[in-house]
mmCIF file of C-alpha atoms in Angstrom:
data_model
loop_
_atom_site.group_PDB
_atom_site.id
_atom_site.type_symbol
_atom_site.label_atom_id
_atom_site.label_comp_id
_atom_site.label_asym_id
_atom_site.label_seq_id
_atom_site.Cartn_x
_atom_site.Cartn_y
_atom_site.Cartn_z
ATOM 1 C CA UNK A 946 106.304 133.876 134.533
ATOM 2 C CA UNK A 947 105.085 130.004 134.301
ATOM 3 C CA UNK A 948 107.187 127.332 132.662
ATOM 4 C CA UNK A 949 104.767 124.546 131.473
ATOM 5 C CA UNK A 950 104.182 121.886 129.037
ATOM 6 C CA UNK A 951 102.337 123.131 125.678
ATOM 7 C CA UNK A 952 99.093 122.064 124.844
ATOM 8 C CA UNK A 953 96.740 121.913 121.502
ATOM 9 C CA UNK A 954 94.933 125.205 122.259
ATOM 10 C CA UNK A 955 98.527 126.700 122.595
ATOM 11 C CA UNK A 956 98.984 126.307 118.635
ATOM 12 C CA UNK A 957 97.397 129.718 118.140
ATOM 13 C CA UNK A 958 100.032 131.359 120.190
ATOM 14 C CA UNK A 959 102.649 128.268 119.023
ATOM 15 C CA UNK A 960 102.560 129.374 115.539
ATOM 16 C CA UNK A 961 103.349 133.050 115.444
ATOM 17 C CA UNK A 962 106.641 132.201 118.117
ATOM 18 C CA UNK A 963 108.157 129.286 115.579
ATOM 19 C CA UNK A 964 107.846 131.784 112.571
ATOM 20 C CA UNK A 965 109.958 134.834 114.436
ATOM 21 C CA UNK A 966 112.633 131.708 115.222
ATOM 22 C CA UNK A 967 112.621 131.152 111.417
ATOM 23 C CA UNK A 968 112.963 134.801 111.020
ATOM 24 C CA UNK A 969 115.454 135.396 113.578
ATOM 25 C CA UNK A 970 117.417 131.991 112.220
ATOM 26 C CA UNK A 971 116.933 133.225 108.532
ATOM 27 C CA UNK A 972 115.165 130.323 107.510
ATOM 28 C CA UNK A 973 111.450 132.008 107.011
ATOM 29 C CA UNK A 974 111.099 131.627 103.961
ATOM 30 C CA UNK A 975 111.349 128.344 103.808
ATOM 31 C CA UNK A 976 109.302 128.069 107.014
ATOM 32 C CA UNK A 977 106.425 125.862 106.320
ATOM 33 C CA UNK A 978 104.495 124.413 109.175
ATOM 34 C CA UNK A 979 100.844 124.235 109.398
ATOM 35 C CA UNK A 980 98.674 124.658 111.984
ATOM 36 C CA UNK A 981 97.305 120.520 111.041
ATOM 37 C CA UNK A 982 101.240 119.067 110.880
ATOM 38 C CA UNK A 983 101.713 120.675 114.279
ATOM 39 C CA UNK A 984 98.565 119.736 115.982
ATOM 40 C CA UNK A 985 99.049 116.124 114.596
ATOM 41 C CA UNK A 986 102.786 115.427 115.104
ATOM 42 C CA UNK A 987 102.921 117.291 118.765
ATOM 43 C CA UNK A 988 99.638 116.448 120.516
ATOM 44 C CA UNK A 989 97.321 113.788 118.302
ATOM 45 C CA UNK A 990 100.443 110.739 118.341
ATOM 46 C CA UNK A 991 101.197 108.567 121.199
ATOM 47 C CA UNK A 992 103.902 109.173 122.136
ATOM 48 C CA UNK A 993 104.483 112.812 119.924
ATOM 49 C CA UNK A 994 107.058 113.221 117.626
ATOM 50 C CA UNK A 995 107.858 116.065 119.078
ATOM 51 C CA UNK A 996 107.399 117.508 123.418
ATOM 52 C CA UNK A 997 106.967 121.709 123.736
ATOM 53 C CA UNK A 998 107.375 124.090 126.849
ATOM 54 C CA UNK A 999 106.418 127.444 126.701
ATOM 55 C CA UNK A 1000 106.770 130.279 128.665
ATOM 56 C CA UNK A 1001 103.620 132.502 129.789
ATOM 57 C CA UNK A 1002 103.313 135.624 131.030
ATOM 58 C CA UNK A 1003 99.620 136.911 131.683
ATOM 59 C CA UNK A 1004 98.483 134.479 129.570
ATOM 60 C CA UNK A 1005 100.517 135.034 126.676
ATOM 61 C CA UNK A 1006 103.352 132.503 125.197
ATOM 62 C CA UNK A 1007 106.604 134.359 125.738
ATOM 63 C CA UNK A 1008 109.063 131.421 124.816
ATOM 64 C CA UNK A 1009 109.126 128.098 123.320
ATOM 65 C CA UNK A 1010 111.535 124.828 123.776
ATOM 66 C CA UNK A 1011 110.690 122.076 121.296
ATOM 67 C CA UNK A 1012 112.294 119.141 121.717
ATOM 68 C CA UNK A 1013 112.723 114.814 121.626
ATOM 69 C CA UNK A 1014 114.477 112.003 122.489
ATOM 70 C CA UNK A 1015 116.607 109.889 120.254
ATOM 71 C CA UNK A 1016 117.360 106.236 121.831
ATOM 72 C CA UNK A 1017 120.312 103.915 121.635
ATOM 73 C CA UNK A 1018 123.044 105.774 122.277
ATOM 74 C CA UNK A 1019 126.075 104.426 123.185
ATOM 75 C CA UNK A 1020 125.240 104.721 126.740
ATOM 76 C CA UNK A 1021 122.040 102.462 126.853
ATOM 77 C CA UNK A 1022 120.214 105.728 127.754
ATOM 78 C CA UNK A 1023 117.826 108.333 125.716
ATOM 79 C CA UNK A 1024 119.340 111.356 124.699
ATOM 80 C CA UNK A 1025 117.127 114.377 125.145
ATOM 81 C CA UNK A 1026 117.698 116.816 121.427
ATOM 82 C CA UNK A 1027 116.774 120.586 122.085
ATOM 83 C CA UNK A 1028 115.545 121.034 118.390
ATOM 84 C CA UNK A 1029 114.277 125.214 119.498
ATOM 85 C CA UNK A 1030 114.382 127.277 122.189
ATOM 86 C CA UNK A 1031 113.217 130.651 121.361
ATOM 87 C CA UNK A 1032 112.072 133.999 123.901
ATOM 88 C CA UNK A 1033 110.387 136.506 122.189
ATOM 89 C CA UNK A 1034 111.773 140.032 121.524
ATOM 90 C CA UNK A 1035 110.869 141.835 124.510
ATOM 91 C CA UNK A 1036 110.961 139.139 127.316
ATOM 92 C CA UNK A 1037 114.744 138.144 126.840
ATOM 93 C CA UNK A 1038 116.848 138.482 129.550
ATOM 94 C CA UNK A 1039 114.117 137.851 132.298
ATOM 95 C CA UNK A 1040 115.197 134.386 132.717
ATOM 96 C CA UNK A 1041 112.496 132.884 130.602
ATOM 97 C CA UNK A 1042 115.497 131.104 128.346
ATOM 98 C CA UNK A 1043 117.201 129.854 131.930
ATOM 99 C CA UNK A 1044 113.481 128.287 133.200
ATOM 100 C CA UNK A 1045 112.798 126.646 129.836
ATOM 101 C CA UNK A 1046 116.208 124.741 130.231
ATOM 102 C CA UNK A 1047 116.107 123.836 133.595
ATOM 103 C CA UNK A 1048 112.463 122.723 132.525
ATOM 104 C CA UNK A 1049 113.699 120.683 129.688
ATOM 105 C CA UNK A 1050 116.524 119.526 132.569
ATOM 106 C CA UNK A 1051 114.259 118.271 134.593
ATOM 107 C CA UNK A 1052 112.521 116.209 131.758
ATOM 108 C CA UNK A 1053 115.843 114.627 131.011
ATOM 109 C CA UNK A 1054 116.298 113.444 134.335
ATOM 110 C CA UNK A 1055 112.666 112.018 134.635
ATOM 111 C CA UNK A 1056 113.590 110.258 131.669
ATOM 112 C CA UNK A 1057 116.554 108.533 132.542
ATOM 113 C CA UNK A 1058 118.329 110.552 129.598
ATOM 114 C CA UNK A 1059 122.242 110.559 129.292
ATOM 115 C CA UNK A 1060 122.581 113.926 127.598
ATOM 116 C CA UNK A 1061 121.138 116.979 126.360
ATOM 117 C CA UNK A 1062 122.052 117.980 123.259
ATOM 118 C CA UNK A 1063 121.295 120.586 120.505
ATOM 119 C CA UNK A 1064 122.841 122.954 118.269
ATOM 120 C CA UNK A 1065 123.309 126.381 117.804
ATOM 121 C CA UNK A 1066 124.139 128.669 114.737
ATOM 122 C CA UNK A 1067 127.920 130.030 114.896
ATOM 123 C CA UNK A 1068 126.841 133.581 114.496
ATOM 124 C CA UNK A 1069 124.652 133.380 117.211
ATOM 125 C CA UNK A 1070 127.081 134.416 119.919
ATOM 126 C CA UNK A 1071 124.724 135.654 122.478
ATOM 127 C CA UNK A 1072 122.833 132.117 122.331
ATOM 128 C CA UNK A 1073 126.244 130.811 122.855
ATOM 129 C CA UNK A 1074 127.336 132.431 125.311
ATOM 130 C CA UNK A 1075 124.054 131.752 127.935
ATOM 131 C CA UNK A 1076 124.131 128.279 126.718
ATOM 132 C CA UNK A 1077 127.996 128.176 128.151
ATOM 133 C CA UNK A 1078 126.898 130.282 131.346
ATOM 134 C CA UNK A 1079 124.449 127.346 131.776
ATOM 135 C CA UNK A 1080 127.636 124.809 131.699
ATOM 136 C CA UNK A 1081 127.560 123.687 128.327
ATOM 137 C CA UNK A 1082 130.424 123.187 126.372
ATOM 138 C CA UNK A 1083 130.798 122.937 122.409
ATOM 139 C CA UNK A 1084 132.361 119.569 121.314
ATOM 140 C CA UNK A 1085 134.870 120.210 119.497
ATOM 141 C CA UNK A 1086 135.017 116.239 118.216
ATOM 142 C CA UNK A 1087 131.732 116.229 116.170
ATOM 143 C CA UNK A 1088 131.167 118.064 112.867
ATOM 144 C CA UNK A 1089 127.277 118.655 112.103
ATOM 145 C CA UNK A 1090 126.004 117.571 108.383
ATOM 146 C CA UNK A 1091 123.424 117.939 106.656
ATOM 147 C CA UNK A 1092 121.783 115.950 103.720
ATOM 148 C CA UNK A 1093 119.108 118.309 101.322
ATOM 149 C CA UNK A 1094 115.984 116.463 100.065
ATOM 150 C CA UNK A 1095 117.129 117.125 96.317
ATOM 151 C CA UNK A 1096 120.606 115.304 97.925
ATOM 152 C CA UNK A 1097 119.130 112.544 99.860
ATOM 153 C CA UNK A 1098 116.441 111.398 96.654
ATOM 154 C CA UNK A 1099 119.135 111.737 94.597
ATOM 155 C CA UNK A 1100 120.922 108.979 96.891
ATOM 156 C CA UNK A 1101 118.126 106.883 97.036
ATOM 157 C CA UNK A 1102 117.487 106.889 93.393
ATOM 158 C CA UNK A 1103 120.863 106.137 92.604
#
């Protein structure tokens, strides 16, 4: 198995991984990337919006880990967000999920970053429980929210 970075001929293989996350998340059918949004936003800008590792076995993308850094925190260094990290059906529990991390580990540390941090659904206890093998902890402190489109125009317009 090979940890590396994702690159534009990848989106072929990309593609077909994100859409079984939105299945397995139950989110598909709102799923809506195209093959132009994630050719443009990943590997046409300077710097991306957005940095992918996959995993390959035998030539074949086995697992994905999207993610970014958001700056200014309130330790004057970047934070590094894991937006998805997702091993097909099939190749978990070969360590492809534990390589992708320490992957995405090593980024943050080239980087200067002060954190890693994502999020993971509450019924999702097997993700949870190998992110907390990993040494992660949940904090407790911080409740997650979320703003809709239809709730966020209707802000702005009012």
């Amino acid at each position: 198995m090979k940890i590396r970075k994702a690159i534009e001929a990848d989106i072929p293989q990309l593609l077909p991984l994100m859409h079984e996350l939105a299945e397995f998340e139950k989110y598909a059918d709102a799923f809506a990337i195209p093959q132009d949004i994630l050719r443009e936003q990943g590997f046409r800008r300077s710097p991306p919006d957005f940095y992918c590792l996959v995993a390959e076995e035998s030539g074949r993308l086995t697992g994905l880990l999207v993610y970014y850094f958001v700056a200014l925190t309130y330790r004057a260094k970047l934070n590094l967000v894991v937006k998805e990290l997702y091993v097909a059906a099939g190749h978990r529990s070969k360590g492809a999920g534990k390589l992708l991390m320490k992957a995405v580990a090593q980024e943050a540390e080239r980087a200067g970053c002060g954190m890693i941090k994502w999020w993971v659904a509450k019924w999702n206890t097997r993700g949870v429980a190998f992110y907390q093998r990993l040494g992660a902890k949940i904090d407790p402190n911080w409740h997650e929210f979320q703003m809709s489109e239809e709730a966020f125009r209707k802000l702005a317009e009012s």
